[in-house]
Tab-separated table of C-alpha atoms in Angstrom:
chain	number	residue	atom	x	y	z
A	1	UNK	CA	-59.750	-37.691	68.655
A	2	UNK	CA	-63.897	-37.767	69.026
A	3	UNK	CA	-65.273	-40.507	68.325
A	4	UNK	CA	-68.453	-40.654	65.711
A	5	UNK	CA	-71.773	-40.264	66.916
A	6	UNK	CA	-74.764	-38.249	67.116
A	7	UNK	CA	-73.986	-34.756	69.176
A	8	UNK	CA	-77.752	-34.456	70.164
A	9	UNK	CA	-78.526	-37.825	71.969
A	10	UNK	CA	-77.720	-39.419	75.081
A	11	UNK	CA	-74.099	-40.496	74.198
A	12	UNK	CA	-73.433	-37.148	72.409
A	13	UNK	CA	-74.574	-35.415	75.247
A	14	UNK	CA	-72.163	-37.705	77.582
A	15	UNK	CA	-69.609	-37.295	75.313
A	16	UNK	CA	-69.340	-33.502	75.089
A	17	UNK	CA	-69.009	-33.027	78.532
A	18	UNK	CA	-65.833	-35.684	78.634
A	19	UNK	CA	-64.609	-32.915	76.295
A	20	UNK	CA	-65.336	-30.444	78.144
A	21	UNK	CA	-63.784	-32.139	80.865
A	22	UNK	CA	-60.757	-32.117	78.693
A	23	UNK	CA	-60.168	-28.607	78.259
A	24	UNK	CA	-60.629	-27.702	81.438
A	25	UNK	CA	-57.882	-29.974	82.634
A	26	UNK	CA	-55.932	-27.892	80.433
A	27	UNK	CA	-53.034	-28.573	78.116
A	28	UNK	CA	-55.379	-30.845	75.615
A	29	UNK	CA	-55.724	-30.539	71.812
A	30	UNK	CA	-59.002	-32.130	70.823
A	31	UNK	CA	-59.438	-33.353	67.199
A	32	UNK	CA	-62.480	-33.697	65.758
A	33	UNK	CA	-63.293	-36.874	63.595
A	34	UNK	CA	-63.946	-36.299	59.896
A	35	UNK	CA	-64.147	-39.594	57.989
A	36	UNK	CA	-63.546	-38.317	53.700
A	37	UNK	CA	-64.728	-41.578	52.098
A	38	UNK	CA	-68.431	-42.092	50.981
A	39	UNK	CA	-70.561	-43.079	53.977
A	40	UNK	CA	-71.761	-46.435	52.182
A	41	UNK	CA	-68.840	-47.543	50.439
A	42	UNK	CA	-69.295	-50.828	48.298
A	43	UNK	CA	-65.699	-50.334	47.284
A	44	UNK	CA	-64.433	-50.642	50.691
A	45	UNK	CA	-61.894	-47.959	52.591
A	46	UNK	CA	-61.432	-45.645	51.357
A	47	UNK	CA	-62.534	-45.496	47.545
A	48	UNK	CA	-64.148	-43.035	46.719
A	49	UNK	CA	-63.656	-40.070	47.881
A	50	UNK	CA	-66.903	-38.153	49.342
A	51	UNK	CA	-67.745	-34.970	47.270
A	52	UNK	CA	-66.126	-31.582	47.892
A	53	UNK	CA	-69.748	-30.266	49.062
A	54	UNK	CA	-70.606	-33.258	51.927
A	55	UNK	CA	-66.626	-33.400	53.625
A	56	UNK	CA	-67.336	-29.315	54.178
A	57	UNK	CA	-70.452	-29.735	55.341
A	58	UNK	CA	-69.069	-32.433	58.026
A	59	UNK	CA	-66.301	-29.704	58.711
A	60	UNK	CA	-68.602	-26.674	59.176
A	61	UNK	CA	-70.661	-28.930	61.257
A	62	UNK	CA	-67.770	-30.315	63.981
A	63	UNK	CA	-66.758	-26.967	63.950
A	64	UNK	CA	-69.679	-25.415	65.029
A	65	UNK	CA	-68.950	-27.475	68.289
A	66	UNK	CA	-65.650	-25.299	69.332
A	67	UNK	CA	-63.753	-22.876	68.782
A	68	UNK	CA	-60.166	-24.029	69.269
A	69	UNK	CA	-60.518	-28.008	68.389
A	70	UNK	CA	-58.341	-29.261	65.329
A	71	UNK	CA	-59.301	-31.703	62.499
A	72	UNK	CA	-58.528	-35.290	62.094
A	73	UNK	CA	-59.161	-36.583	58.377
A	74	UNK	CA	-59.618	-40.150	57.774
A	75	UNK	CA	-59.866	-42.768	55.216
A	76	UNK	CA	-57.644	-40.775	53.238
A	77	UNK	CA	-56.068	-42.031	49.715
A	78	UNK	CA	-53.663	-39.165	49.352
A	79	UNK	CA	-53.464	-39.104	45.523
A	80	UNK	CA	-53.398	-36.278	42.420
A	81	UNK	CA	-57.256	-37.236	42.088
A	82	UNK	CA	-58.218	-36.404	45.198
A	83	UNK	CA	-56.445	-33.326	45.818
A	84	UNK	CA	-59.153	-31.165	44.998
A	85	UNK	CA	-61.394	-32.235	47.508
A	86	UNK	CA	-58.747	-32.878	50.418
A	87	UNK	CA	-57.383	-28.954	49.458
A	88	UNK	CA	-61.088	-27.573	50.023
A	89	UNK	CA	-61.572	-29.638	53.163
A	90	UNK	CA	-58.441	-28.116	54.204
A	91	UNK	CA	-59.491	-24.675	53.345
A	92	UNK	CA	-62.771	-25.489	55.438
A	93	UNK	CA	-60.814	-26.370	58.645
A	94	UNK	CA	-58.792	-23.140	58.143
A	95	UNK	CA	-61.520	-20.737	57.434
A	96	UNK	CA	-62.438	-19.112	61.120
A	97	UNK	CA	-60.546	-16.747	63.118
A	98	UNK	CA	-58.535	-19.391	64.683
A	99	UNK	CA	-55.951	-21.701	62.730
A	100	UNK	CA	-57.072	-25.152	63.637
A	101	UNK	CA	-54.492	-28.060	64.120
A	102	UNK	CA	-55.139	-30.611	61.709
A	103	UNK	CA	-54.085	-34.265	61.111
A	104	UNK	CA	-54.349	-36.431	58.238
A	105	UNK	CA	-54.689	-40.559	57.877
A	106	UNK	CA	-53.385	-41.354	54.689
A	107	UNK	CA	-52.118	-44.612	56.189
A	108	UNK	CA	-50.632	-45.216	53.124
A	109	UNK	CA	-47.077	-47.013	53.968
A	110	UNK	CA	-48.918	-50.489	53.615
A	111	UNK	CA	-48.192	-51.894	49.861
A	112	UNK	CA	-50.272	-55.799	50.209
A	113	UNK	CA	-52.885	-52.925	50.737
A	114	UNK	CA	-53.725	-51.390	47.258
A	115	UNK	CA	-56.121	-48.974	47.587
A	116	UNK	CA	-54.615	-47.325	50.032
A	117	UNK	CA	-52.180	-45.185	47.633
A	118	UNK	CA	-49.666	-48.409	48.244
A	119	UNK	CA	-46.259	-46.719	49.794
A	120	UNK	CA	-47.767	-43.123	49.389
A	121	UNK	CA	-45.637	-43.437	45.828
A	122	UNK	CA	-48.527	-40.836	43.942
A	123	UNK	CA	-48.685	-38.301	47.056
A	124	UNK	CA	-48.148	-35.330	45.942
A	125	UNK	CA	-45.732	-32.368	48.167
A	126	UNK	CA	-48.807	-30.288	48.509
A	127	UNK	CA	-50.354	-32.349	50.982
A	128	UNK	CA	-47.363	-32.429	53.048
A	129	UNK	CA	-47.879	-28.999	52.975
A	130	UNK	CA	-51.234	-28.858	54.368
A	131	UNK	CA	-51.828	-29.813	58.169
A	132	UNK	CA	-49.824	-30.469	61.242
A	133	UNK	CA	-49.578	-34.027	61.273
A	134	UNK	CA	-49.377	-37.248	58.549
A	135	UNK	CA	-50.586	-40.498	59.840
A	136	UNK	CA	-48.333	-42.194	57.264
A	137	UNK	CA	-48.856	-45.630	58.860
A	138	UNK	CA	-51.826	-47.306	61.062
A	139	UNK	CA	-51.358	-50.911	61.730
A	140	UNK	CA	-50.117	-53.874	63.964
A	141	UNK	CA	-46.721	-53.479	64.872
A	142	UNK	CA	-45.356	-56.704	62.997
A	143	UNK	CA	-46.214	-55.440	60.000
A	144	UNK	CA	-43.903	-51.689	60.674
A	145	UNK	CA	-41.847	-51.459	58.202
A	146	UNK	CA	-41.012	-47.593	57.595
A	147	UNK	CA	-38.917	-47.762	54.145
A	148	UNK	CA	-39.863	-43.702	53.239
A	149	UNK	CA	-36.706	-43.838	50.686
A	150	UNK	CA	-39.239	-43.862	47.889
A	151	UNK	CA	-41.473	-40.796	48.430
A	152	UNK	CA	-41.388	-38.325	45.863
A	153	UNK	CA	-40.722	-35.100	48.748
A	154	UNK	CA	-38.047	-34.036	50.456
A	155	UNK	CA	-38.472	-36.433	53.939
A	156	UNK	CA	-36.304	-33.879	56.380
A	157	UNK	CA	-38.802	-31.336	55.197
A	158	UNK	CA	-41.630	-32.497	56.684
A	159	UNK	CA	-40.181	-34.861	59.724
A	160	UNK	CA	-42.146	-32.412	62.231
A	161	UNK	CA	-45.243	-33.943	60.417
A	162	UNK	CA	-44.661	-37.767	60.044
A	163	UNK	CA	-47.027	-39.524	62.341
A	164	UNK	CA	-47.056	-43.205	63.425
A	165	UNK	CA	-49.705	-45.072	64.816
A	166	UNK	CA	-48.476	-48.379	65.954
A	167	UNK	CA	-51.187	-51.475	67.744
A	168	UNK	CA	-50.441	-54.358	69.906
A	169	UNK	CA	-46.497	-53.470	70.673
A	170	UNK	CA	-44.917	-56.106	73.160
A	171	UNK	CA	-42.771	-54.318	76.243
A	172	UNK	CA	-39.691	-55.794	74.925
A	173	UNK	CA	-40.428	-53.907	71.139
A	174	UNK	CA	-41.370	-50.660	71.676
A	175	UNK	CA	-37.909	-48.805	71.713
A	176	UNK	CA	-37.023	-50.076	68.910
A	177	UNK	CA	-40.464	-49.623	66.643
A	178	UNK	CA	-39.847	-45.954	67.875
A	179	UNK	CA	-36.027	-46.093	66.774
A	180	UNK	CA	-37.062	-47.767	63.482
A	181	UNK	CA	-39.382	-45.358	62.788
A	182	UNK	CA	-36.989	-42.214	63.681
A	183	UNK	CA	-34.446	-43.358	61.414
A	184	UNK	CA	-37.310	-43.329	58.637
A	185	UNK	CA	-37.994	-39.782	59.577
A	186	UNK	CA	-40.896	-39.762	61.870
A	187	UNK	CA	-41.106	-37.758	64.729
A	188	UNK	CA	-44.854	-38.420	66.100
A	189	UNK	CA	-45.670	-41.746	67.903
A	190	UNK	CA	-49.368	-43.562	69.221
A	191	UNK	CA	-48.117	-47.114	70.633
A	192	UNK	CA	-50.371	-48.981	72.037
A	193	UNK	CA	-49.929	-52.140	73.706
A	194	UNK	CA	-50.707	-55.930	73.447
A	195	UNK	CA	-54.294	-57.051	74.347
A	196	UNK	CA	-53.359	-58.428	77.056
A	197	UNK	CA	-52.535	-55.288	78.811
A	198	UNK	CA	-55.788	-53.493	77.453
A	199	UNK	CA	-58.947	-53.076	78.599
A	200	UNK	CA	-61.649	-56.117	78.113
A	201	UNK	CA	-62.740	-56.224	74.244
A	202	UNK	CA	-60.926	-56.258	70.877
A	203	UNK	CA	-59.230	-53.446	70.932
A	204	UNK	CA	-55.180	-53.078	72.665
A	205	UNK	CA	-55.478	-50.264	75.655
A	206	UNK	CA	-52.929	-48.060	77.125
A	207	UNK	CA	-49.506	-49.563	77.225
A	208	UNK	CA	-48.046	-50.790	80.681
A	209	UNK	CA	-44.720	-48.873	79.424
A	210	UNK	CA	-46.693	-45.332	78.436
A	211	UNK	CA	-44.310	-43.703	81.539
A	212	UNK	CA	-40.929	-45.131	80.255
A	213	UNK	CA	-41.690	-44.423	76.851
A	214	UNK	CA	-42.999	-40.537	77.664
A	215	UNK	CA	-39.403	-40.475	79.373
A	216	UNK	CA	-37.490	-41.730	76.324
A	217	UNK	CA	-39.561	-39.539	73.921
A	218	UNK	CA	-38.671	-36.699	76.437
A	219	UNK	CA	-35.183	-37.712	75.868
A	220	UNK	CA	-34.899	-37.698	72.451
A	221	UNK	CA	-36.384	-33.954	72.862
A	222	UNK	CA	-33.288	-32.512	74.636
A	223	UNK	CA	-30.838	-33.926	72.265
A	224	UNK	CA	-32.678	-33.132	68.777
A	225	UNK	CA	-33.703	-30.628	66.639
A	226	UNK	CA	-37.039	-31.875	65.880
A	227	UNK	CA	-39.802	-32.164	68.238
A	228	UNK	CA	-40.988	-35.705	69.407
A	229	UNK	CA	-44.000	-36.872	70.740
């Protein structure tokens, strides 16, 4: 996922040849950052939505950077409202020759967290429908708890979809936030681990069990019928 920042400075400039890097090495699907809340929000994440015409416009503009690179929507409140203006920034990211892989945050599986659609209980099946992959929860790893029993869809319809970002996972947890998690439905997995493993600063780095748990993801592949990563 790119980070945010000007493409025409310095750190753009440094930053587009680390993705350039990336494709070269091959084997890499590179998601441009799209944030869909208002840029100066006195509400907070993530109300409101940003207007139909300015979440294009950031769209056309990433875009213009490659030709194969996907779409990752954030701040998302995945709600009847704000269909209309997720639906056209999904028409957007699908408008060139080539299909783009897109993800959405919703992060919506968080109910002490109200305006964040609490437990996804208003998201509509449509946009299930749209994209490649749900980011259904984003948070500490304490606080997983991955009840999906209430959504208003089909769950084994869209398992291929349901995305997971868990932060600050201890060695001796990880298994089983991924097992939790499958049981729930989800299929796609970012665990980081503790600080203390990271990288100086306040955010957790890669985990010192990323090999192990690549193996046990593998795993799961050769035994199931959906696709985990």
């Amino acid at each position: 996922i790119t980070p945010v920042c000007h493409w025409e400075n310095k750190t753009g400039s440094e930053t587009r040849e680390a993705l350039d890097a990336l494709r070269r090495a091959g084997d890499v699907t590179i998601l441009r950052y799209i944030h869909t809340s208002k840029m100066h929000n006195p509400a907070g994440c993530c109300r409101p939505a940003d207007t139909v015409a300015n979440i294009t416009a950031r769209v056309a503009e990433e875009l213009k950077a490659s030709s194969d690179d996907g779409i990752f929507f954030d701040d998302v409140m995945a709600t009847p409202e704000y269909m209309p203006v997720y639906r056209a920034s999904w028409n957007a990211s699908q408008s060139g020759e080539t299909k783009r892989v897109v993800a959405w945050n919703p992060d919506c599986l968080k109910p002490h967290i109200p305006e964040h659609n609490p437990w996804c209980k208003d998201t509509p099946e449509e946009f299930m429908q749209m994209g490649d992959y749900h980011v259904l929860y984003e948070g500490l790893a304490a606080a997983f708890k991955p009840d999906t029993s209430h959504l208003q869809w089909d769950v084994s319809k869209y398992q291929d979809k349901m995305t997971a970002y868990i932060y600050n996972a201890s060695v001796a947890e990880w298994r089983s936030l991924i097992d939790r998690g499958r049981a729930a439905g989800f299929t796609k997995f970012c665990v980081t681990g503790t600080k203390a493993e990271g990288p100086p600063g306040p955010n957790p780095g890669w985990p010192s069990f990323l090999d192990e748990m690549a193996d046990y993801l593998a795993a799961l592949n050769a035994e199931a019928r959906h696709v985990f990563a």
